[in-house]
JSON list of C-alpha atoms in Angstrom, two decimals:
[
{"chain": "A", "resi": 4, "resn": "MET", "atom": "CA", "xyz": [20.01, 117.35, 104.00]},
{"chain": "A", "resi": 5, "resn": "ASP", "atom": "CA", "xyz": [20.36, 115.81, 107.55]},
{"chain": "A", "resi": 6, "resn": "PRO", "atom": "CA", "xyz": [18.73, 112.43, 107.28]},
{"chain": "A", "resi": 7, "resn": "LEU", "atom": "CA", "xyz": [18.48, 112.49, 110.95]},
{"chain": "A", "resi": 8, "resn": "VAL", "atom": "CA", "xyz": [15.95, 115.71, 110.03]},
{"chain": "A", "resi": 9, "resn": "ARG", "atom": "CA", "xyz": [12.71, 115.14, 108.38]},
{"chain": "A", "resi": 10, "resn": "PRO", "atom": "CA", "xyz": [11.92, 118.38, 106.31]},
{"chain": "A", "resi": 11, "resn": "GLU", "atom": "CA", "xyz": [9.26, 120.06, 107.75]},
{"chain": "A", "resi": 12, "resn": "SER", "atom": "CA", "xyz": [6.63, 118.94, 104.51]},
{"chain": "A", "resi": 13, "resn": "ALA", "atom": "CA", "xyz": [7.51, 116.26, 106.02]},
{"chain": "A", "resi": 14, "resn": "SER", "atom": "CA", "xyz": [3.08, 114.42, 107.68]},
{"chain": "A", "resi": 15, "resn": "ASP", "atom": "CA", "xyz": [3.20, 112.97, 111.43]},
{"chain": "A", "resi": 16, "resn": "THR", "atom": "CA", "xyz": [1.74, 109.63, 110.27]},
{"chain": "A", "resi": 17, "resn": "ASP", "atom": "CA", "xyz": [3.59, 106.35, 110.55]},
{"chain": "A", "resi": 18, "resn": "ALA", "atom": "CA", "xyz": [2.81, 105.62, 106.93]},
{"chain": "A", "resi": 19, "resn": "ASP", "atom": "CA", "xyz": [5.77, 108.47, 105.64]},
{"chain": "A", "resi": 20, "resn": "LEU", "atom": "CA", "xyz": [8.63, 106.44, 107.31]},
{"chain": "A", "resi": 21, "resn": "ALA", "atom": "CA", "xyz": [10.44, 102.91, 106.11]},
{"chain": "A", "resi": 22, "resn": "TYR", "atom": "CA", "xyz": [10.86, 102.88, 110.14]},
{"chain": "A", "resi": 23, "resn": "ASN", "atom": "CA", "xyz": [9.44, 104.35, 112.95]},
{"chain": "A", "resi": 24, "resn": "VAL", "atom": "CA", "xyz": [11.36, 103.61, 116.63]},
{"chain": "A", "resi": 25, "resn": "PHE", "atom": "CA", "xyz": [8.45, 104.54, 117.89]},
{"chain": "A", "resi": 26, "resn": "ALA", "atom": "CA", "xyz": [6.36, 101.55, 116.84]},
{"chain": "A", "resi": 27, "resn": "ARG", "atom": "CA", "xyz": [6.92, 99.09, 119.35]},
{"chain": "A", "resi": 28, "resn": "ALA", "atom": "CA", "xyz": [7.96, 96.01, 116.68]},
{"chain": "A", "resi": 29, "resn": "CYS", "atom": "CA", "xyz": [10.31, 98.18, 114.81]},
{"chain": "A", "resi": 30, "resn": "PRO", "atom": "CA", "xyz": [13.81, 97.16, 114.77]},
{"chain": "A", "resi": 31, "resn": "SER", "atom": "CA", "xyz": [15.20, 100.48, 114.71]},
{"chain": "A", "resi": 32, "resn": "ARG", "atom": "CA", "xyz": [14.62, 100.41, 118.82]},
{"chain": "A", "resi": 33, "resn": "THR", "atom": "CA", "xyz": [17.00, 97.77, 119.09]},
{"chain": "A", "resi": 34, "resn": "THR", "atom": "CA", "xyz": [19.94, 99.92, 117.24]},
{"chain": "A", "resi": 35, "resn": "LEU", "atom": "CA", "xyz": [19.01, 103.10, 118.86]},
{"chain": "A", "resi": 36, "resn": "GLU", "atom": "CA", "xyz": [18.90, 100.90, 122.04]},
{"chain": "A", "resi": 37, "resn": "HIS", "atom": "CA", "xyz": [22.81, 100.11, 120.88]},
{"chain": "A", "resi": 38, "resn": "VAL", "atom": "CA", "xyz": [23.80, 102.93, 120.20]},
{"chain": "A", "resi": 39, "resn": "THR", "atom": "CA", "xyz": [22.47, 105.41, 123.05]},
{"chain": "A", "resi": 40, "resn": "GLY", "atom": "CA", "xyz": [22.56, 103.26, 126.04]},
{"chain": "A", "resi": 41, "resn": "ARG", "atom": "CA", "xyz": [25.69, 103.87, 128.65]},
{"chain": "A", "resi": 42, "resn": "TRP", "atom": "CA", "xyz": [28.20, 101.40, 126.94]},
{"chain": "A", "resi": 43, "resn": "GLY", "atom": "CA", "xyz": [27.25, 102.15, 123.61]},
{"chain": "A", "resi": 44, "resn": "ALA", "atom": "CA", "xyz": [27.44, 105.41, 123.81]},
{"chain": "A", "resi": 45, "resn": "LEU", "atom": "CA", "xyz": [31.05, 105.78, 125.27]},
{"chain": "A", "resi": 46, "resn": "THR", "atom": "CA", "xyz": [32.46, 103.15, 122.93]},
{"chain": "A", "resi": 47, "resn": "LEU", "atom": "CA", "xyz": [31.42, 104.80, 119.92]},
{"chain": "A", "resi": 48, "resn": "GLY", "atom": "CA", "xyz": [32.81, 107.97, 121.19]},
{"chain": "A", "resi": 49, "resn": "ALA", "atom": "CA", "xyz": [35.80, 106.53, 122.09]},
{"chain": "A", "resi": 50, "resn": "LEU", "atom": "CA", "xyz": [36.28, 104.63, 119.01]},
{"chain": "A", "resi": 51, "resn": "HIS", "atom": "CA", "xyz": [35.56, 108.09, 117.22]},
{"chain": "A", "resi": 52, "resn": "ASP", "atom": "CA", "xyz": [38.94, 108.55, 118.33]},
{"chain": "A", "resi": 53, "resn": "GLY", "atom": "CA", "xyz": [40.70, 105.91, 115.91]},
{"chain": "A", "resi": 54, "resn": "THR", "atom": "CA", "xyz": [41.44, 101.96, 116.13]},
{"chain": "A", "resi": 55, "resn": "PHE", "atom": "CA", "xyz": [42.10, 100.16, 119.46]},
{"chain": "A", "resi": 56, "resn": "ARG", "atom": "CA", "xyz": [42.65, 97.24, 120.59]},
{"chain": "A", "resi": 57, "resn": "PHE", "atom": "CA", "xyz": [40.32, 95.51, 123.27]},
{"chain": "A", "resi": 58, "resn": "ASN", "atom": "CA", "xyz": [41.86, 96.55, 126.43]},
{"chain": "A", "resi": 59, "resn": "GLU", "atom": "CA", "xyz": [43.00, 99.87, 125.26]},
{"chain": "A", "resi": 60, "resn": "LEU", "atom": "CA", "xyz": [39.63, 100.84, 124.57]},
{"chain": "A", "resi": 61, "resn": "ARG", "atom": "CA", "xyz": [38.08, 99.12, 128.43]},
{"chain": "A", "resi": 62, "resn": "ARG", "atom": "CA", "xyz": [40.44, 101.70, 129.22]},
{"chain": "A", "resi": 63, "resn": "ARG", "atom": "CA", "xyz": [39.00, 104.54, 127.22]},
{"chain": "A", "resi": 64, "resn": "VAL", "atom": "CA", "xyz": [35.95, 103.90, 128.50]},
{"chain": "A", "resi": 65, "resn": "ASP", "atom": "CA", "xyz": [36.10, 103.78, 132.30]},
{"chain": "A", "resi": 66, "resn": "GLY", "atom": "CA", "xyz": [34.42, 101.60, 134.51]},
{"chain": "A", "resi": 67, "resn": "VAL", "atom": "CA", "xyz": [33.61, 99.31, 131.62]},
{"chain": "A", "resi": 68, "resn": "SER", "atom": "CA", "xyz": [33.43, 95.65, 132.74]},
{"chain": "A", "resi": 69, "resn": "GLU", "atom": "CA", "xyz": [35.09, 93.13, 130.19]},
{"chain": "A", "resi": 70, "resn": "LYS", "atom": "CA", "xyz": [31.82, 91.39, 129.52]},
{"chain": "A", "resi": 71, "resn": "MET", "atom": "CA", "xyz": [29.89, 94.47, 129.00]},
{"chain": "A", "resi": 72, "resn": "LEU", "atom": "CA", "xyz": [32.55, 95.95, 126.63]},
{"chain": "A", "resi": 73, "resn": "SER", "atom": "CA", "xyz": [32.04, 92.11, 124.75]},
{"chain": "A", "resi": 74, "resn": "GLN", "atom": "CA", "xyz": [28.91, 92.65, 124.73]},
{"chain": "A", "resi": 75, "resn": "THR", "atom": "CA", "xyz": [28.36, 96.08, 123.22]},
{"chain": "A", "resi": 76, "resn": "LEU", "atom": "CA", "xyz": [31.46, 95.40, 120.50]},
{"chain": "A", "resi": 77, "resn": "HIS", "atom": "CA", "xyz": [29.29, 92.04, 119.34]},
{"chain": "A", "resi": 78, "resn": "ALA", "atom": "CA", "xyz": [26.04, 94.61, 119.19]},
{"chain": "A", "resi": 79, "resn": "LEU", "atom": "CA", "xyz": [27.76, 97.36, 117.14]},
{"chain": "A", "resi": 80, "resn": "GLU", "atom": "CA", "xyz": [28.74, 94.96, 114.92]},
{"chain": "A", "resi": 81, "resn": "ARG", "atom": "CA", "xyz": [26.46, 93.23, 114.30]},
{"chain": "A", "resi": 82, "resn": "ASP", "atom": "CA", "xyz": [24.77, 96.59, 113.27]},
{"chain": "A", "resi": 83, "resn": "GLY", "atom": "CA", "xyz": [27.26, 97.88, 111.04]},
{"chain": "A", "resi": 84, "resn": "LEU", "atom": "CA", "xyz": [28.61, 100.40, 113.50]},
{"chain": "A", "resi": 85, "resn": "VAL", "atom": "CA", "xyz": [32.17, 98.63, 114.30]},
{"chain": "A", "resi": 86, "resn": "HIS", "atom": "CA", "xyz": [34.30, 96.66, 112.61]},
{"chain": "A", "resi": 87, "resn": "ARG", "atom": "CA", "xyz": [36.39, 93.59, 114.20]},
{"chain": "A", "resi": 88, "resn": "ASP", "atom": "CA", "xyz": [40.27, 93.23, 112.94]},
{"chain": "A", "resi": 89, "resn": "ALA", "atom": "CA", "xyz": [41.06, 89.78, 113.91]},
{"chain": "A", "resi": 90, "resn": "GLN", "atom": "CA", "xyz": [44.79, 89.25, 113.00]},
{"chain": "A", "resi": 91, "resn": "PRO", "atom": "CA", "xyz": [46.09, 85.59, 113.24]},
{"chain": "A", "resi": 92, "resn": "THR", "atom": "CA", "xyz": [49.15, 86.11, 114.60]},
{"chain": "A", "resi": 93, "resn": "ASN", "atom": "CA", "xyz": [50.58, 85.07, 118.19]},
{"chain": "A", "resi": 94, "resn": "PRO", "atom": "CA", "xyz": [49.03, 86.11, 120.29]},
{"chain": "A", "resi": 95, "resn": "PRO", "atom": "CA", "xyz": [46.05, 87.03, 118.54]},
{"chain": "A", "resi": 96, "resn": "ARG", "atom": "CA", "xyz": [45.45, 90.93, 118.15]},
{"chain": "A", "resi": 97, "resn": "VAL", "atom": "CA", "xyz": [41.85, 92.08, 117.26]},
{"chain": "A", "resi": 98, "resn": "ASP", "atom": "CA", "xyz": [41.02, 96.07, 116.66]},
{"chain": "A", "resi": 99, "resn": "TYR", "atom": "CA", "xyz": [38.30, 97.21, 116.40]},
{"chain": "A", "resi": 100, "resn": "ARG", "atom": "CA", "xyz": [37.79, 100.65, 114.34]},
{"chain": "A", "resi": 101, "resn": "LEU", "atom": "CA", "xyz": [34.36, 102.51, 113.51]},
{"chain": "A", "resi": 102, "resn": "THR", "atom": "CA", "xyz": [32.60, 101.60, 109.97]},
{"chain": "A", "resi": 103, "resn": "PRO", "atom": "CA", "xyz": [31.53, 104.27, 108.18]},
{"chain": "A", "resi": 104, "resn": "LEU", "atom": "CA", "xyz": [28.19, 104.51, 109.53]},
{"chain": "A", "resi": 105, "resn": "GLY", "atom": "CA", "xyz": [29.45, 104.16, 113.25]},
{"chain": "A", "resi": 106, "resn": "GLU", "atom": "CA", "xyz": [31.58, 107.30, 112.54]},
{"chain": "A", "resi": 107, "resn": "GLN", "atom": "CA", "xyz": [28.54, 109.56, 111.35]},
{"chain": "A", "resi": 108, "resn": "ILE", "atom": "CA", "xyz": [26.84, 108.22, 114.54]},
{"chain": "A", "resi": 109, "resn": "ALA", "atom": "CA", "xyz": [29.89, 108.98, 116.33]},
{"chain": "A", "resi": 110, "resn": "GLU", "atom": "CA", "xyz": [29.97, 112.00, 115.23]},
{"chain": "A", "resi": 111, "resn": "ARG", "atom": "CA", "xyz": [26.62, 113.21, 116.10]},
{"chain": "A", "resi": 112, "resn": "LEU", "atom": "CA", "xyz": [26.85, 111.76, 119.71]},
{"chain": "A", "resi": 113, "resn": "LEU", "atom": "CA", "xyz": [30.00, 113.70, 120.43]},
{"chain": "A", "resi": 114, "resn": "THR", "atom": "CA", "xyz": [27.65, 116.75, 119.54]},
{"chain": "A", "resi": 115, "resn": "LEU", "atom": "CA", "xyz": [25.41, 115.67, 121.99]},
{"chain": "A", "resi": 116, "resn": "ILE", "atom": "CA", "xyz": [28.44, 115.03, 124.80]},
{"chain": "A", "resi": 117, "resn": "HIS", "atom": "CA", "xyz": [29.77, 118.11, 124.22]},
{"chain": "A", "resi": 118, "resn": "PHE", "atom": "CA", "xyz": [26.63, 119.66, 125.11]},
{"chain": "A", "resi": 119, "resn": "VAL", "atom": "CA", "xyz": [25.87, 117.54, 127.94]},
{"chain": "A", "resi": 120, "resn": "GLU", "atom": "CA", "xyz": [29.40, 118.13, 129.28]},
{"chain": "A", "resi": 121, "resn": "GLY", "atom": "CA", "xyz": [28.86, 121.86, 128.58]},
{"chain": "A", "resi": 122, "resn": "ASN", "atom": "CA", "xyz": [25.82, 122.23, 130.39]},
{"chain": "A", "resi": 123, "resn": "GLN", "atom": "CA", "xyz": [26.60, 120.05, 133.42]},
{"chain": "A", "resi": 124, "resn": "ASP", "atom": "CA", "xyz": [26.91, 122.98, 136.10]},
{"chain": "A", "resi": 125, "resn": "ASP", "atom": "CA", "xyz": [23.29, 124.22, 134.78]},
{"chain": "A", "resi": 126, "resn": "VAL", "atom": "CA", "xyz": [22.27, 120.90, 135.23]},
{"chain": "A", "resi": 127, "resn": "LEU", "atom": "CA", "xyz": [23.69, 119.73, 138.55]},
{"chain": "A", "resi": 128, "resn": "ALA", "atom": "CA", "xyz": [22.22, 123.23, 139.80]},
{"chain": "A", "resi": 129, "resn": "ALA", "atom": "CA", "xyz": [18.64, 122.36, 138.45]},
{"chain": "A", "resi": 130, "resn": "GLN", "atom": "CA", "xyz": [19.56, 118.59, 140.95]},
{"chain": "A", "resi": 131, "resn": "ARG", "atom": "CA", "xyz": [20.13, 120.53, 144.16]},
{"chain": "A", "resi": 132, "resn": "ARG", "atom": "CA", "xyz": [17.05, 122.73, 142.99]},
{"chain": "A", "resi": 133, "resn": "TYR", "atom": "CA", "xyz": [14.93, 119.45, 142.72]},
{"chain": "A", "resi": 134, "resn": "ASP", "atom": "CA", "xyz": [16.29, 117.90, 145.30]},
{"chain": "A", "resi": 135, "resn": "GLU", "atom": "CA", "xyz": [15.93, 120.90, 147.91]},
{"chain": "A", "resi": 136, "resn": "GLY", "atom": "CA", "xyz": [11.60, 121.18, 146.77]},
{"chain": "A", "resi": 137, "resn": "GLN", "atom": "CA", "xyz": [11.51, 117.61, 147.40]},
{"chain": "A", "resi": 138, "resn": "ALA", "atom": "CA", "xyz": [13.17, 117.53, 151.03]},
{"chain": "A", "resi": 139, "resn": "GLY", "atom": "CA", "xyz": [10.15, 119.72, 152.34]},
{"chain": "A", "resi": 140, "resn": "ARG", "atom": "CA", "xyz": [7.84, 117.59, 150.87]}
]
């Protein structure tokens, strides 16, 4: 069974869940933010293709600053989604790759990313209709 899908017989009460992202104090909110934030989602998606050095990853995730990529990688590493492999060479070499948990999350994110990309024409048309409707207000 898919761990992200609750069985139909499950109750909607908070007590049925070990973690409840809708509860203010739930630690899963922070992880969800790391995963679904712009740079987290793009970084996980990019790492799904393999192991990359920092600058390779920065080129793949077009538009991310060095600071934001560094912060994103640290957060994802702390969450157990990214593995950082620092090799004691001169100059130092650091590679990043997904952990098994990171792979599972990246696969789900890529499904969403591909869905959004595949339906972008419909989204753009809806935005145009909305903007045209707002112009008359």
